[in-house]
GROMACS .gro file of N, CA and C in nm:
model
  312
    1UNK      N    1   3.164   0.672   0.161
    1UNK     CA    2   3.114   0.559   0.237
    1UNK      C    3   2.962   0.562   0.250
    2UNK      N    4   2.897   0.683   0.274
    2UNK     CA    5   2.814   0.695   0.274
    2UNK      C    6   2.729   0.595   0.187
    3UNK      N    7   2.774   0.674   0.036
    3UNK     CA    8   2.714   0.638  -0.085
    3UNK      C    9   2.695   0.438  -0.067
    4UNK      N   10   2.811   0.407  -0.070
    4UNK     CA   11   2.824   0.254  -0.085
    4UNK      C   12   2.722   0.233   0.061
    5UNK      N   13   2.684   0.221   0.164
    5UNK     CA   14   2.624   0.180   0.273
    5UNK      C   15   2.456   0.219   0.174
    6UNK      N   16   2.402   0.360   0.156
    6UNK     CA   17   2.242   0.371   0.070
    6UNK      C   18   2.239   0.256  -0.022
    7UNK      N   19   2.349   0.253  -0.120
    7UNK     CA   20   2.343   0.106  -0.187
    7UNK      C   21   2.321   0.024  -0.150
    8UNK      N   22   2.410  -0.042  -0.049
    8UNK     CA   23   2.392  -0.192   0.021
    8UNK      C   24   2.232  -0.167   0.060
    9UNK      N   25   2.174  -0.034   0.151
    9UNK     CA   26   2.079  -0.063   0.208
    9UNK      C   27   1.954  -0.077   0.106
   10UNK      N   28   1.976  -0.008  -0.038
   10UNK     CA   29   1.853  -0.021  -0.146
   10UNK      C   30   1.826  -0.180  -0.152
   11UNK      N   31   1.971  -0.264  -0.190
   11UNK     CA   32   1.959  -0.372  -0.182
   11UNK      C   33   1.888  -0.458  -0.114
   12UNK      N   34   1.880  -0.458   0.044
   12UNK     CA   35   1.824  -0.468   0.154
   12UNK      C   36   1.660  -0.481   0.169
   13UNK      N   37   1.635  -0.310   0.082
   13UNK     CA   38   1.546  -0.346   0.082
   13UNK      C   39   1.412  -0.442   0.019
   14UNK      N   40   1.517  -0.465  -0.122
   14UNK     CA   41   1.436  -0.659  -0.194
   14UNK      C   42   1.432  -0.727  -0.109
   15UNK      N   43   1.588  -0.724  -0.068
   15UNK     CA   44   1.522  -0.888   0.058
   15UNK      C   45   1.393  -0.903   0.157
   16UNK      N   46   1.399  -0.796   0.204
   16UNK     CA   47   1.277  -0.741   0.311
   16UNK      C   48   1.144  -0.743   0.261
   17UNK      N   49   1.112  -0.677   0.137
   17UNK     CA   50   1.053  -0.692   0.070
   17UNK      C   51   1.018  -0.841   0.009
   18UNK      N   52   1.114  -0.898  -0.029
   18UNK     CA   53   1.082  -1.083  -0.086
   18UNK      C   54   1.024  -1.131   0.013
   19UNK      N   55   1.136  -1.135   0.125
   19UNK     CA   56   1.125  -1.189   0.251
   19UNK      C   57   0.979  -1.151   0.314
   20UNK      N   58   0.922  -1.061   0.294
   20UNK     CA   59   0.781  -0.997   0.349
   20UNK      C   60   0.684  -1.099   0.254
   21UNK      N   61   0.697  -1.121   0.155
   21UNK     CA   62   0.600  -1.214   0.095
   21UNK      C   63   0.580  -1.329   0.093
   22UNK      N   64   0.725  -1.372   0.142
   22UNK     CA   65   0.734  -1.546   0.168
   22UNK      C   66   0.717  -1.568   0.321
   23UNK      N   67   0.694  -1.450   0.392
   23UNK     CA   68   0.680  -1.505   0.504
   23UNK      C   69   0.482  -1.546   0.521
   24UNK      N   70   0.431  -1.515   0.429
   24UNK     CA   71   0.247  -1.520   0.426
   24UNK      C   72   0.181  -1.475   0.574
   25UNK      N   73   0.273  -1.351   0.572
   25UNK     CA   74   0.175  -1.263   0.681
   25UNK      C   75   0.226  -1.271   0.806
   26UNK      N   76   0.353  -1.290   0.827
   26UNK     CA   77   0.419  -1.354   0.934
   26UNK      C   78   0.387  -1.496   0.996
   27UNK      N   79   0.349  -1.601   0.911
   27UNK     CA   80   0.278  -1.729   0.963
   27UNK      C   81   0.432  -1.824   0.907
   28UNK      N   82   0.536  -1.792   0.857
   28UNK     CA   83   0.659  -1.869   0.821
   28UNK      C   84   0.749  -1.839   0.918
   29UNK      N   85   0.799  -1.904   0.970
   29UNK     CA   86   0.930  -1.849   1.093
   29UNK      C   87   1.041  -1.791   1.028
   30UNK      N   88   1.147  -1.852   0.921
   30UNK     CA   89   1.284  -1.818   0.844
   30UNK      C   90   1.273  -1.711   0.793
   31UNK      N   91   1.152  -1.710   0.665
   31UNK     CA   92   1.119  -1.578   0.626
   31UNK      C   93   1.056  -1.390   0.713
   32UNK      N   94   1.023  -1.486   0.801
   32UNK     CA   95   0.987  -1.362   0.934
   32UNK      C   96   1.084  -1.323   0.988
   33UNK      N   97   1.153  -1.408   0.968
   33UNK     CA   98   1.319  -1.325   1.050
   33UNK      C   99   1.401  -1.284   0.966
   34UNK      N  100   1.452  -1.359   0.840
   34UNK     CA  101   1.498  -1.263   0.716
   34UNK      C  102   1.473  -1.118   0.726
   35UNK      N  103   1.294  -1.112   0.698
   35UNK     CA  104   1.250  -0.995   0.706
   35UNK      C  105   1.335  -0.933   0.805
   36UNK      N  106   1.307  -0.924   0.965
   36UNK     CA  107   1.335  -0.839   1.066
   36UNK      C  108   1.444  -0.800   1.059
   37UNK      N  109   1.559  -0.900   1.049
   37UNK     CA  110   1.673  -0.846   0.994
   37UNK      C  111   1.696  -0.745   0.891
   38UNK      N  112   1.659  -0.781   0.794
   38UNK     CA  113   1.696  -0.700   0.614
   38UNK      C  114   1.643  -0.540   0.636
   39UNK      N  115   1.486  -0.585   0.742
   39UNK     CA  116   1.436  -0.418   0.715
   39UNK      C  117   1.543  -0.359   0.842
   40UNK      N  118   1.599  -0.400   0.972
   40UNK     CA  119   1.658  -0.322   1.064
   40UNK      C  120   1.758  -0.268   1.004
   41UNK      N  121   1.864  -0.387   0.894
   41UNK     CA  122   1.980  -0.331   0.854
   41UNK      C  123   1.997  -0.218   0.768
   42UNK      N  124   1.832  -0.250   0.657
   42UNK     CA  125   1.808  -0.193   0.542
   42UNK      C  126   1.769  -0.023   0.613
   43UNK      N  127   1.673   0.005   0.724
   43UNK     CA  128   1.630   0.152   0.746
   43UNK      C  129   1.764   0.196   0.846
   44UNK      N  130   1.886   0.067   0.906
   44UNK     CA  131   1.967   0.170   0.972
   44UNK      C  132   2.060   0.227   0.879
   45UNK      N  133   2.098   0.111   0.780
   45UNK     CA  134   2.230   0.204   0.677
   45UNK      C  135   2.134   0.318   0.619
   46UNK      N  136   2.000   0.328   0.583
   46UNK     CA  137   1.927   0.440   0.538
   46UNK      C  138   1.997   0.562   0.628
   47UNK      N  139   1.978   0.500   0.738
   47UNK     CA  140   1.967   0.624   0.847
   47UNK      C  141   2.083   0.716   0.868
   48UNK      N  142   2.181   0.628   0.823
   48UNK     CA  143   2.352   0.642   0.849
   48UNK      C  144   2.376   0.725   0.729
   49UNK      N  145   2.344   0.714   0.620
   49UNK     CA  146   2.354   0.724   0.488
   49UNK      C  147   2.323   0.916   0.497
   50UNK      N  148   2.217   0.893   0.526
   50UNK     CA  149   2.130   1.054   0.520
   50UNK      C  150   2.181   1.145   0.664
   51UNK      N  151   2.301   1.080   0.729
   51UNK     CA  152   2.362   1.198   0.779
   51UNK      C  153   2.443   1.292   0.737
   52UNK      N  154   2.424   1.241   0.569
   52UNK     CA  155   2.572   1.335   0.532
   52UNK      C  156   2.516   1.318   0.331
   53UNK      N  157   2.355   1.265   0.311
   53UNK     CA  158   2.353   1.253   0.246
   53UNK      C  159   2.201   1.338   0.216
   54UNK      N  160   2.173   1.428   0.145
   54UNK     CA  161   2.017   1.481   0.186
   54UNK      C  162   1.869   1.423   0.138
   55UNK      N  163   1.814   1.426   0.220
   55UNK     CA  164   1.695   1.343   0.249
   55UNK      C  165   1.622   1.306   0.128
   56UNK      N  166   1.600   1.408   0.086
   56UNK     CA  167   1.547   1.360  -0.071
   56UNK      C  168   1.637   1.254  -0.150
   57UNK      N  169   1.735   1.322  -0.201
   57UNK     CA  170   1.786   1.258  -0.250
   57UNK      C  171   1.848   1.073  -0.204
   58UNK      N  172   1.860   1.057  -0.076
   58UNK     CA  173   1.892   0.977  -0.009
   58UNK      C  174   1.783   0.863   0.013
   59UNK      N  175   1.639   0.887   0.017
   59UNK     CA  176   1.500   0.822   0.064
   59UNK      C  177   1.518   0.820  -0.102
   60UNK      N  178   1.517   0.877  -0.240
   60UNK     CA  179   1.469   0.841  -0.382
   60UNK      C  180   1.563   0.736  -0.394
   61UNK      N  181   1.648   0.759  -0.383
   61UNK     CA  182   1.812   0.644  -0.417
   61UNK      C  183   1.731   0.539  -0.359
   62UNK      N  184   1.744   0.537  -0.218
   62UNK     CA  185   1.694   0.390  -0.125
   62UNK      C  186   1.586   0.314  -0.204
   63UNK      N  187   1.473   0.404  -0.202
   63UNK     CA  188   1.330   0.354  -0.282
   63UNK      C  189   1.346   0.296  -0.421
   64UNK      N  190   1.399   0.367  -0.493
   64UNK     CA  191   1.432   0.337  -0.644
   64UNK      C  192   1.496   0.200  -0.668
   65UNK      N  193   1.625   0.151  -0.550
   65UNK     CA  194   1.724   0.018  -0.585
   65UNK      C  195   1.624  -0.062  -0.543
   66UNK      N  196   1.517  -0.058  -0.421
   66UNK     CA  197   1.471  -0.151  -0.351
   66UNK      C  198   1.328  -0.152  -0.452
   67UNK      N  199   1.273  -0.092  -0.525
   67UNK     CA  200   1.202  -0.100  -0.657
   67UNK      C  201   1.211  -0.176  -0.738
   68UNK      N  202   1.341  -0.114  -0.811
   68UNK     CA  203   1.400  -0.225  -0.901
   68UNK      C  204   1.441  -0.343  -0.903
   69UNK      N  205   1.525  -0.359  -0.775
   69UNK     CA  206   1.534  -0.451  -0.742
   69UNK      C  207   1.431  -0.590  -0.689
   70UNK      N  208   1.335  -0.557  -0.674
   70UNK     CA  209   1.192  -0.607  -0.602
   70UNK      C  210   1.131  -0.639  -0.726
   71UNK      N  211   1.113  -0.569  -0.834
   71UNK     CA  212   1.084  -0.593  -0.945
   71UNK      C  213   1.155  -0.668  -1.026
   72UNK      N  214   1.263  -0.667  -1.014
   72UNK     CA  215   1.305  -0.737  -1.131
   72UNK      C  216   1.363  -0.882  -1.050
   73UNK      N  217   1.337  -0.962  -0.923
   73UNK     CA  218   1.292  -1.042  -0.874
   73UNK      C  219   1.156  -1.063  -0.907
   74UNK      N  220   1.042  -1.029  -0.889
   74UNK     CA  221   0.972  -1.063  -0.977
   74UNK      C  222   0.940  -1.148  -1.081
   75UNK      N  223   1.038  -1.030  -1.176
   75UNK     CA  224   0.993  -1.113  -1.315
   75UNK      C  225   1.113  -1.215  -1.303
   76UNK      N  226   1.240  -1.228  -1.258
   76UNK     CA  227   1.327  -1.353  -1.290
   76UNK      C  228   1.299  -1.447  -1.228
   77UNK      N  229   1.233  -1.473  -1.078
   77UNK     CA  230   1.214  -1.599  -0.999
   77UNK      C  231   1.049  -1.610  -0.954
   78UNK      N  232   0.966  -1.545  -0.988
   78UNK     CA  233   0.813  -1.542  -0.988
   78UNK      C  234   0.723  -1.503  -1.087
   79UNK      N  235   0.783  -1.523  -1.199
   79UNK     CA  236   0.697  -1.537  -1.334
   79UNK      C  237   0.616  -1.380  -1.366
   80UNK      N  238   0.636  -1.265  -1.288
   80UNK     CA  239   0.595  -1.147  -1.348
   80UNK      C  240   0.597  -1.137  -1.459
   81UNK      N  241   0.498  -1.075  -1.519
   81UNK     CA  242   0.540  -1.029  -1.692
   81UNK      C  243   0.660  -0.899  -1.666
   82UNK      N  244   0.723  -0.984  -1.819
   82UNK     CA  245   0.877  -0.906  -1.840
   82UNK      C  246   0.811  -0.847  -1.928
   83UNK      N  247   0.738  -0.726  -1.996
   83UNK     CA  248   0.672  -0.651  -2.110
   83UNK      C  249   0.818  -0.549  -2.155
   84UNK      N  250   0.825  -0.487  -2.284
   84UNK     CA  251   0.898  -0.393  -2.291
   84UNK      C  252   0.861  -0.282  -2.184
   85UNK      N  253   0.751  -0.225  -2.201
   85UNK     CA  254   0.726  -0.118  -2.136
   85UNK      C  255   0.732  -0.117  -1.988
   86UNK      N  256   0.713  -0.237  -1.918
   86UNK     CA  257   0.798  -0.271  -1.755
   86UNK      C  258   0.909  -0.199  -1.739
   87UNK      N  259   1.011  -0.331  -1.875
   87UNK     CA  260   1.121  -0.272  -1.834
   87UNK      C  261   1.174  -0.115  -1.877
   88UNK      N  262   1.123  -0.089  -1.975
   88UNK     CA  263   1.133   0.080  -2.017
   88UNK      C  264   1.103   0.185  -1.868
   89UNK      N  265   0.960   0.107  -1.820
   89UNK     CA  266   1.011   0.176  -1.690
   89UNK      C  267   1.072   0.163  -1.530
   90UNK      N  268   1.136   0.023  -1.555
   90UNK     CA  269   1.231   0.012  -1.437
   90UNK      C  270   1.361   0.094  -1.477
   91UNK      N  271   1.403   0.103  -1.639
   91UNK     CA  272   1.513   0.131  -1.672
   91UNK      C  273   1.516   0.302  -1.662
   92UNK      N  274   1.382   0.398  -1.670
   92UNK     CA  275   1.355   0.548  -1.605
   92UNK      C  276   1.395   0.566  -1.453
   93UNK      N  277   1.325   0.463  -1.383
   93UNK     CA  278   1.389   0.427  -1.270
   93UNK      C  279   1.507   0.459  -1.224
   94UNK      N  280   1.572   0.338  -1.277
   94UNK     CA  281   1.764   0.344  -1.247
   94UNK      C  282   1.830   0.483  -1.293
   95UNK      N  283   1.808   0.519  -1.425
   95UNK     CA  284   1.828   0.639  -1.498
   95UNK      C  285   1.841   0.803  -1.404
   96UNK      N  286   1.702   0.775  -1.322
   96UNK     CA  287   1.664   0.884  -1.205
   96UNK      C  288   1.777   0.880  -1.082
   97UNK      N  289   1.791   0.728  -1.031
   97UNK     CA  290   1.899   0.736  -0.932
   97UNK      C  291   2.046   0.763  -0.987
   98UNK      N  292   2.046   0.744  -1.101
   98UNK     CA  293   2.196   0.777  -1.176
   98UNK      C  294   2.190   0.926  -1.117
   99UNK      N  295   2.060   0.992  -1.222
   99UNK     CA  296   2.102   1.136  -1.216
   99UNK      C  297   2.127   1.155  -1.137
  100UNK      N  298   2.025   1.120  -0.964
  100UNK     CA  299   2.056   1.203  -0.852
  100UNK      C  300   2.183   1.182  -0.763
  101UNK      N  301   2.256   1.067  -0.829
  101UNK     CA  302   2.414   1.048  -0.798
  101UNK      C  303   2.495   1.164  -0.852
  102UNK      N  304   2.464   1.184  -0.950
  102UNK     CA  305   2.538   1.264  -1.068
  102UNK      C  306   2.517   1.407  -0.979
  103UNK      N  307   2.420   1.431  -0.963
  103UNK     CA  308   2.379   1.596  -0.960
  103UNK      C  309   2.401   1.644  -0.818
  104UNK      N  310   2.418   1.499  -0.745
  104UNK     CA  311   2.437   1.531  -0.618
  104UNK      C  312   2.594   1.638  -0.573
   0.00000   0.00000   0.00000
């Protein structure tokens, strides 16, 4: 359970993250509250996660989905450049949280 809750919360953290940019500094109301939400839910399942999950490994997982994920929003709904070498290294990225699933 653990595992599936760090997931949901990597997730979490794009929204928070999107949501942090569309709000233009907290001057948007919807997007300011998105935010408050996404990051409370996003650092409590963190929090829940790393009672039984160890810290390293638990904070790289979190960081890494909410990376990738943030990124590759980006390039699909805000015109980022999609370069090979981006994605070569979002795809090191994911690769890293595999392992530290794996090795865990």
């Amino acid at each position: 359970m653990a595992w599936l809750v760090l997931i949901v919360s990597g997730f979490l953290e794009t929204v928070w993250a999107v949501a942090l940019e569309s709000s233009k500094g907290f001057t948007r109301l919807v997007p300011s509250l998105v935010f408050g939400v996404a990051v409370t839910l996003s650092m409590g399942g963190l929090a829940y996660a790393m009672r039984t999950i160890p810290i390293g490994t638990g904070y790289a997982v979190w960081v890494g989905i909410g990376a990738v994920g943030t990124a590759v929003y980006g390039m699909a709904v805000l015109g980022d450049p999609a370069t090979v070498a981006r994605i070569g290294c979002l795809l090191l990225i994911v690769s890293g949280v595999v392992g530290l699933k794996v090795l865990h």
